[in-house]
Amino acid sequence: MKKNNLLKTTLTTLAPTLLAAGIATASLPLMAADFNINVVHLSNTSDEDYDGALVLKDYVEAQSNGRIAVTIYSGGQLCGNGTECIEALQANLIQVFNTTTGGLSSVFPEIQALDIPYMFPNDRVAECALDSELLAGSIRKELLDRTGSMRLMTIGNTGGWRNFATTDRQIKTPADVKGAKIRTINSPIQMELVRAMGGNPTAVPWPEVYTSLATGLVAGTKNGITDIMGMKFNEHIKYMTLDGHAYMGSMWWMNNDAFSEMPEDLQRIMSDGFDSLRMVTTVMPKRRQIEAYNAFKEGGGTIYAPTAEEKKMFQEAALPVRDWFKNEYGAKWVDITQNAVDACETSLNERFMAAKS
């Protein structure tokens, strides 16, 4: 097995945290299962990540007749941030973890190609492309080659689409972003988008966003409506613009040794379980956003959907971000992602034309 040369860590570094959480082998209760899988996600139990993990657990435990046992750890119980969790995953101290593109950028910065603004035109194309072997298969192979330990199992969604949300102004065109301090994740491409539109990007950790909005450190953020309502950002956010500049894909990883040690029948059960997880995490944000948008408006919030002409203005303003990305990371992953999008648009159009004939 190829050793990880990117985020190589030692058990002596990680073990104290995991021992304290009761994850060490010696502290686990005796179980009849042949394989014990610890699933970790950093969100809370009201998030679609948890819903997906529950479905995965139910499916694989039932279909394997108890040969696989799954334990879910939510909200940073075993590792406090993405870097720690990825290290624990690579060391096989945990077996499953999910990341966004931003969370994976320290290991695989080129993955940010998925966050190139307006790369995915709509839900259906995004779901098709991210589930395709052309894109997901390429990511799986790349990470196995780079780390030897991280196997991509599926790509779902976590929070819908990133949209501009602000405290003091309605954004209708890119010109309205000029001068605004917008919170971003610690991701270069997210920050470049704000700069391209004349705004001032400010990277703020997720637990600090509420306070940053309350104190005026930032005047806006780039999030989906369910995250905004779930974290009570709407107490300060008063305007949302549905520009949909990024689809919030969530990549679910499994330690490759943990997967490879399973017999083929259990590997297939795990793969099928992750596909069920994908469907749940893809659908849940769509369902939850109905109440979330209504609650936002009932609380005095204003939602604006750009016209086709205005949407084109956003897309044109963001074009320098694609050029910046190619200069920084090369064109390979831009082309892989774009080819997957193009293939899905062609396939979906053919299906539509056949259905209407």
Short mmCIF file of C-alpha atoms in Angstrom, two decimals:
data_model
loop_
_atom_site.label_atom_id
_atom_site.label_comp_id
_atom_site.label_asym_id
_atom_site.label_seq_id
_atom_site.Cartn_x
_atom_site.Cartn_y
_atom_site.Cartn_z
CA MET A 1 0.00 0.00 0.00
CA LYS A 2 1.38 3.37 -0.99
CA LYS A 3 2.11 5.56 2.03
CA ASN A 4 0.54 8.99 2.32
CA ASN A 5 3.09 11.69 1.60
CA LEU A 6 0.70 14.65 1.98
CA LEU A 7 -0.82 14.65 5.43
CA LYS A 8 1.35 12.01 7.05
CA THR A 9 0.68 11.82 10.75
CA THR A 10 1.61 9.62 13.66
CA LEU A 11 -0.63 7.66 15.97
CA THR A 12 1.03 9.35 18.92
CA THR A 13 -0.31 12.70 17.70
CA LEU A 14 -3.87 11.55 17.08
CA ALA A 15 -4.33 8.89 19.71
CA PRO A 16 -4.82 11.18 22.75
CA THR A 17 -7.81 12.91 21.17
CA LEU A 18 -9.39 9.67 20.02
CA LEU A 19 -8.64 7.88 23.27
CA ALA A 20 -10.34 10.67 25.18
CA ALA A 21 -13.40 10.21 23.00
CA GLY A 22 -13.49 6.50 23.65
CA ILE A 23 -12.57 5.49 20.14
CA ALA A 24 -9.47 3.39 20.89
CA THR A 25 -9.87 -0.29 20.19
CA ALA A 26 -9.48 -1.22 23.82
CA SER A 27 -12.35 1.02 24.85
CA LEU A 28 -14.82 -0.17 22.23
CA PRO A 29 -17.51 -2.55 23.46
CA LEU A 30 -17.25 -6.12 22.28
CA MET A 31 -19.41 -6.57 19.20
CA ALA A 32 -20.33 -9.56 17.12
CA ALA A 33 -19.78 -7.62 13.92
CA ASP A 34 -16.92 -8.59 11.65
CA PHE A 35 -16.30 -4.95 10.71
CA ASN A 36 -16.79 -1.86 12.89
CA ILE A 37 -17.15 1.38 10.93
CA ASN A 38 -16.91 4.75 12.68
CA VAL A 39 -18.61 7.50 10.68
CA VAL A 40 -17.63 11.06 11.58
CA HIS A 41 -19.21 14.31 10.39
CA LEU A 42 -18.70 17.79 11.83
CA SER A 43 -22.28 19.06 11.55
CA ASN A 44 -25.03 18.55 14.12
CA THR A 45 -27.83 16.01 14.20
CA SER A 46 -30.29 18.35 12.46
CA ASP A 47 -28.13 18.40 9.32
CA GLU A 48 -28.60 16.31 6.18
CA ASP A 49 -25.13 14.85 6.77
CA TYR A 50 -26.55 13.14 9.85
CA ASP A 51 -29.63 11.98 7.93
CA GLY A 52 -27.39 10.43 5.31
CA ALA A 53 -25.20 8.75 7.91
CA LEU A 54 -28.29 7.25 9.56
CA VAL A 55 -29.47 5.82 6.25
CA LEU A 56 -26.01 4.39 5.59
CA LYS A 57 -25.97 2.78 9.04
CA ASP A 58 -29.44 1.30 8.70
CA TYR A 59 -28.79 -0.06 5.22
CA VAL A 60 -25.41 -1.70 5.75
CA GLU A 61 -26.25 -3.17 9.14
CA ALA A 62 -29.51 -4.67 7.85
CA GLN A 63 -28.17 -5.90 4.51
CA SER A 64 -25.05 -7.42 6.08
CA ASN A 65 -27.07 -9.19 8.79
CA GLY A 66 -24.99 -7.46 11.42
CA ARG A 67 -21.60 -8.34 9.94
CA ILE A 68 -21.01 -4.58 9.61
CA ALA A 69 -21.65 -2.31 12.60
CA VAL A 70 -21.73 1.47 12.12
CA THR A 71 -21.29 4.06 14.87
CA ILE A 72 -22.01 7.73 14.05
CA TYR A 73 -20.13 10.59 15.70
CA SER A 74 -21.58 14.05 15.08
CA GLY A 75 -20.43 17.57 15.77
CA GLY A 76 -16.71 17.07 16.14
CA GLN A 77 -16.85 14.44 18.88
CA LEU A 78 -13.71 12.68 17.69
CA CYS A 79 -11.85 15.35 15.71
CA GLY A 80 -12.35 19.08 15.83
CA ASN A 81 -11.77 20.19 12.25
CA GLY A 82 -11.38 18.89 8.72
CA THR A 83 -7.60 18.56 8.86
CA GLU A 84 -7.69 16.49 12.06
CA CYS A 85 -10.46 14.28 10.70
CA ILE A 86 -8.66 13.67 7.40
CA GLU A 87 -5.54 12.68 9.32
CA ALA A 88 -7.58 10.30 11.48
CA LEU A 89 -9.22 8.85 8.37
CA GLN A 90 -5.86 8.28 6.70
CA ALA A 91 -4.58 6.56 9.83
CA ASN A 92 -7.72 4.33 9.89
CA LEU A 93 -8.61 5.61 13.35
CA ILE A 94 -11.94 6.55 11.83
CA GLN A 95 -13.29 4.87 8.73
CA VAL A 96 -15.68 7.39 7.14
CA PHE A 97 -15.58 11.20 6.91
CA ASN A 98 -17.13 13.77 4.57
CA THR A 99 -15.65 16.99 3.23
CA THR A 100 -16.61 19.91 1.04
CA THR A 101 -14.19 21.05 -1.66
CA GLY A 102 -12.85 23.67 0.73
CA GLY A 103 -12.26 21.03 3.38
CA LEU A 104 -10.26 18.92 0.94
CA SER A 105 -8.23 21.74 -0.58
CA SER A 106 -5.22 21.20 1.71
CA VAL A 107 -4.86 17.65 0.33
CA PHE A 108 -6.10 18.24 -3.22
CA PRO A 109 -6.28 21.96 -4.11
CA GLU A 110 -7.31 21.21 -7.68
CA ILE A 111 -10.65 19.90 -6.38
CA GLN A 112 -11.72 23.54 -6.14
CA ALA A 113 -12.51 23.28 -9.84
CA LEU A 114 -15.91 22.06 -8.62
CA ASP A 115 -16.36 25.50 -7.03
CA ILE A 116 -15.61 27.53 -10.15
CA PRO A 117 -18.51 30.01 -10.11
CA TYR A 118 -21.55 28.96 -12.13
CA MET A 119 -19.85 25.74 -13.29
CA PHE A 120 -23.09 23.81 -12.65
CA PRO A 121 -26.17 25.41 -14.24
CA ASN A 122 -28.81 23.65 -12.12
CA ASP A 123 -29.51 20.81 -9.68
CA ARG A 124 -30.09 18.14 -12.26
CA VAL A 125 -26.85 18.73 -14.13
CA ALA A 126 -24.87 19.03 -10.89
CA GLU A 127 -26.30 15.77 -9.53
CA CYS A 128 -25.64 13.97 -12.81
CA ALA A 129 -22.05 15.23 -13.13
CA LEU A 130 -21.07 14.59 -9.53
CA ASP A 131 -22.41 11.04 -9.71
CA SER A 132 -20.73 10.29 -13.04
CA GLU A 133 -17.72 8.05 -13.40
CA LEU A 134 -16.19 10.75 -15.58
CA LEU A 135 -15.93 13.12 -12.62
CA ALA A 136 -16.41 11.09 -9.41
CA GLY A 137 -14.32 8.23 -10.82
CA SER A 138 -11.50 10.60 -11.71
CA ILE A 139 -11.54 12.09 -8.20
CA ARG A 140 -11.53 8.61 -6.64
CA LYS A 141 -8.50 7.52 -8.65
CA GLU A 142 -6.62 10.78 -8.03
CA LEU A 143 -7.01 10.66 -4.24
CA LEU A 144 -6.08 6.99 -4.04
CA ASP A 145 -2.98 7.71 -6.10
CA ARG A 146 -2.06 10.69 -3.93
CA THR A 147 -2.80 9.30 -0.49
CA GLY A 148 -3.16 5.54 -0.75
CA SER A 149 -5.78 5.76 1.97
CA MET A 150 -8.73 7.96 0.92
CA ARG A 151 -11.40 6.25 -1.19
CA LEU A 152 -14.23 8.40 -2.52
CA MET A 153 -17.50 6.54 -1.95
CA THR A 154 -20.02 9.10 -3.17
CA ILE A 155 -20.76 12.81 -3.57
CA GLY A 156 -23.96 14.19 -2.06
CA ASN A 157 -24.97 17.70 -1.06
CA THR A 158 -24.72 19.73 2.10
CA GLY A 159 -26.88 22.84 2.19
CA GLY A 160 -28.01 23.30 -1.40
CA TRP A 161 -26.43 26.20 -3.31
CA ARG A 162 -24.18 29.01 -2.17
CA ASN A 163 -25.92 32.36 -2.63
CA PHE A 164 -25.04 35.90 -1.63
CA ALA A 165 -26.70 36.88 1.65
CA THR A 166 -26.22 40.34 3.15
CA THR A 167 -27.14 42.45 6.16
CA ASP A 168 -27.46 45.92 4.64
CA ARG A 169 -27.96 45.77 0.88
CA GLN A 170 -29.85 43.87 -1.78
CA ILE A 171 -27.50 42.44 -4.39
CA LYS A 172 -29.07 42.39 -7.83
CA THR A 173 -25.98 42.70 -10.01
CA PRO A 174 -22.23 42.20 -9.48
CA ALA A 175 -21.89 45.97 -9.07
CA ASP A 176 -23.83 45.69 -5.80
CA VAL A 177 -21.07 43.51 -4.33
CA LYS A 178 -18.48 46.27 -4.72
CA GLY A 179 -17.00 47.32 -1.39
CA ALA A 180 -18.96 44.77 0.67
CA LYS A 181 -17.13 42.68 3.25
CA ILE A 182 -18.32 39.16 2.49
CA ARG A 183 -17.52 36.16 4.65
CA THR A 184 -16.08 33.19 2.79
CA ILE A 185 -14.69 29.83 3.78
CA ASN A 186 -10.91 29.61 3.85
CA SER A 187 -10.82 28.72 0.17
CA PRO A 188 -8.83 30.73 -2.39
CA ILE A 189 -11.41 30.30 -5.14
CA GLN A 190 -14.27 31.51 -2.94
CA MET A 191 -12.25 34.58 -2.04
CA GLU A 192 -11.34 35.21 -5.68
CA LEU A 193 -15.03 35.29 -6.62
CA VAL A 194 -15.73 38.09 -4.15
CA ARG A 195 -12.66 40.00 -5.36
CA ALA A 196 -13.72 39.59 -9.00
CA MET A 197 -16.97 41.40 -8.16
CA GLY A 198 -15.23 44.18 -6.28
CA GLY A 199 -16.00 42.94 -2.77
CA ASN A 200 -13.69 42.36 0.19
CA PRO A 201 -13.52 38.64 1.07
CA THR A 202 -13.01 37.77 4.73
CA ALA A 203 -12.33 34.18 5.75
CA VAL A 204 -14.21 33.43 8.97
CA PRO A 205 -14.43 29.99 10.64
CA TRP A 206 -17.95 28.56 10.71
CA PRO A 207 -18.45 28.84 14.50
CA GLU A 208 -17.58 32.57 14.34
CA VAL A 209 -19.88 33.62 11.49
CA TYR A 210 -22.85 34.59 13.70
CA THR A 211 -20.74 36.92 15.84
CA SER A 212 -19.00 38.36 12.78
CA LEU A 213 -22.37 39.27 11.28
CA ALA A 214 -23.63 40.65 14.59
CA THR A 215 -20.60 42.89 15.14
CA GLY A 216 -20.35 44.06 11.55
CA LEU A 217 -16.99 42.41 10.94
CA VAL A 218 -18.65 41.17 7.75
CA ALA A 219 -21.75 42.47 6.00
CA GLY A 220 -22.65 39.27 4.27
CA THR A 221 -21.87 35.64 3.62
CA LYS A 222 -22.16 33.01 0.89
CA ASN A 223 -24.34 30.18 2.13
CA GLY A 224 -27.47 28.18 1.48
CA ILE A 225 -30.77 29.09 3.12
CA THR A 226 -30.93 26.01 5.37
CA ASP A 227 -27.54 26.83 6.87
CA ILE A 228 -28.53 30.47 7.34
CA MET A 229 -31.71 29.57 9.18
CA GLY A 230 -30.20 26.67 11.08
CA MET A 231 -27.46 28.89 12.49
CA LYS A 232 -29.83 31.85 13.08
CA PHE A 233 -27.84 34.08 10.74
CA ASN A 234 -31.21 35.50 9.67
CA GLU A 235 -31.18 37.54 12.86
CA HIS A 236 -28.69 39.72 10.99
CA ILE A 237 -29.01 38.67 7.34
CA LYS A 238 -31.90 40.55 5.70
CA TYR A 239 -31.30 40.01 1.98
CA MET A 240 -30.66 36.95 -0.16
CA THR A 241 -29.83 36.78 -3.86
CA LEU A 242 -30.42 33.45 -5.55
CA ASP A 243 -27.47 33.61 -7.93
CA GLY A 244 -26.45 29.99 -7.23
CA HIS A 245 -22.74 30.49 -7.81
CA ALA A 246 -21.65 27.18 -6.27
CA TYR A 247 -23.24 23.79 -5.65
CA MET A 248 -22.30 22.59 -2.18
CA GLY A 249 -21.18 19.07 -2.96
CA SER A 250 -20.19 16.84 -0.05
CA MET A 251 -17.63 14.10 -0.70
CA TRP A 252 -17.84 11.02 1.51
CA TRP A 253 -14.55 9.20 2.04
CA MET A 254 -13.77 5.76 3.42
CA ASN A 255 -10.39 4.52 4.56
CA ASN A 256 -9.17 2.32 1.74
CA ASP A 257 -7.75 -0.38 4.01
CA ALA A 258 -11.08 -0.62 5.85
CA PHE A 259 -12.88 -1.04 2.53
CA SER A 260 -10.33 -3.41 0.96
CA GLU A 261 -10.35 -5.75 3.97
CA MET A 262 -14.04 -6.48 3.42
CA PRO A 263 -15.08 -9.40 1.22
CA GLU A 264 -16.63 -8.42 -2.08
CA ASP A 265 -20.21 -8.98 -0.94
CA LEU A 266 -19.77 -6.51 1.93
CA GLN A 267 -17.95 -4.05 -0.31
CA ARG A 268 -20.99 -4.05 -2.56
CA ILE A 269 -23.28 -3.49 0.43
CA MET A 270 -21.14 -0.54 1.53
CA SER A 271 -21.24 0.93 -1.99
CA ASP A 272 -25.01 0.55 -2.18
CA GLY A 273 -25.36 2.08 1.29
CA PHE A 274 -23.38 5.12 0.23
CA ASP A 275 -25.61 5.52 -2.81
CA SER A 276 -28.61 5.62 -0.49
CA LEU A 277 -26.76 8.23 1.57
CA ARG A 278 -26.18 10.25 -1.61
CA MET A 279 -29.86 10.27 -2.48
CA VAL A 280 -30.87 11.37 1.02
CA THR A 281 -28.32 14.17 1.30
CA THR A 282 -29.23 15.38 -2.18
CA VAL A 283 -32.97 15.53 -1.51
CA MET A 284 -33.07 16.76 2.09
CA PRO A 285 -31.78 20.31 1.41
CA LYS A 286 -34.46 20.75 -1.27
CA ARG A 287 -37.16 19.67 1.15
CA ARG A 288 -35.91 21.71 4.09
CA GLN A 289 -35.41 24.88 2.10
CA ILE A 290 -39.17 25.25 1.61
CA GLU A 291 -39.78 26.02 5.28
CA ALA A 292 -36.46 27.85 5.52
CA TYR A 293 -37.29 30.33 2.77
CA ASN A 294 -40.77 30.88 4.19
CA ALA A 295 -39.38 31.48 7.66
CA PHE A 296 -36.79 33.90 6.29
CA LYS A 297 -39.47 35.95 4.54
CA GLU A 298 -41.81 35.82 7.54
CA GLY A 299 -38.97 37.23 9.63
CA GLY A 300 -38.72 40.25 7.35
CA GLY A 301 -36.09 38.92 4.96
CA THR A 302 -36.12 39.74 1.25
CA ILE A 303 -35.27 37.18 -1.43
CA TYR A 304 -34.30 38.22 -4.95
CA ALA A 305 -33.99 35.94 -7.98
CA PRO A 306 -31.82 37.54 -10.69
CA THR A 307 -33.31 37.85 -14.15
CA ALA A 308 -31.68 35.94 -17.02
CA GLU A 309 -29.88 39.14 -18.01
CA GLU A 310 -28.67 39.76 -14.48
CA LYS A 311 -27.57 36.12 -14.10
CA LYS A 312 -25.48 36.53 -17.24
CA MET A 313 -23.87 39.60 -15.68
CA PHE A 314 -22.86 37.52 -12.65
CA GLN A 315 -21.44 34.78 -14.88
CA GLU A 316 -19.42 37.27 -16.95
CA ALA A 317 -18.10 39.02 -13.85
CA ALA A 318 -16.89 35.66 -12.53
CA LEU A 319 -14.99 34.64 -15.68
CA PRO A 320 -11.63 35.91 -14.33
CA VAL A 321 -11.93 33.32 -11.54
CA ARG A 322 -11.72 30.49 -14.07
CA ASP A 323 -8.63 32.05 -15.63
CA TRP A 324 -7.10 32.56 -12.18
CA PHE A 325 -7.75 28.92 -11.32
CA LYS A 326 -6.05 27.68 -14.48
CA ASN A 327 -3.02 29.85 -13.78
CA GLU A 328 -2.80 28.54 -10.22
CA TYR A 329 -3.63 24.87 -10.68
CA GLY A 330 -3.66 24.13 -14.40
CA ALA A 331 -6.54 23.32 -16.73
CA LYS A 332 -6.79 19.55 -16.15
CA TRP A 333 -9.49 19.54 -13.47
CA VAL A 334 -11.37 22.43 -15.03
CA ASP A 335 -11.60 20.40 -18.22
CA ILE A 336 -12.58 17.17 -16.41
CA THR A 337 -15.37 18.97 -14.55
CA GLN A 338 -16.56 20.88 -17.61
CA ASN A 339 -16.57 17.70 -19.72
CA ALA A 340 -18.74 15.97 -17.12
CA VAL A 341 -21.14 18.94 -17.12
CA ASP A 342 -21.29 18.98 -20.92
CA ALA A 343 -21.92 15.23 -21.12
CA CYS A 344 -24.75 15.48 -18.60
CA GLU A 345 -26.36 18.43 -20.37
CA THR A 346 -26.30 16.48 -23.65
CA SER A 347 -27.70 13.32 -22.04
CA LEU A 348 -30.43 15.16 -20.16
CA ASN A 349 -31.45 17.07 -23.28
CA GLU A 350 -31.64 13.84 -25.27
CA ARG A 351 -33.84 12.30 -22.59
CA PHE A 352 -36.11 15.34 -22.61
CA MET A 353 -36.46 15.33 -26.40
CA ALA A 354 -37.20 11.60 -26.40
CA ALA A 355 -39.83 12.00 -23.67
CA LYS A 356 -41.64 14.83 -25.43
CA SER A 357 -41.72 13.22 -28.85
#
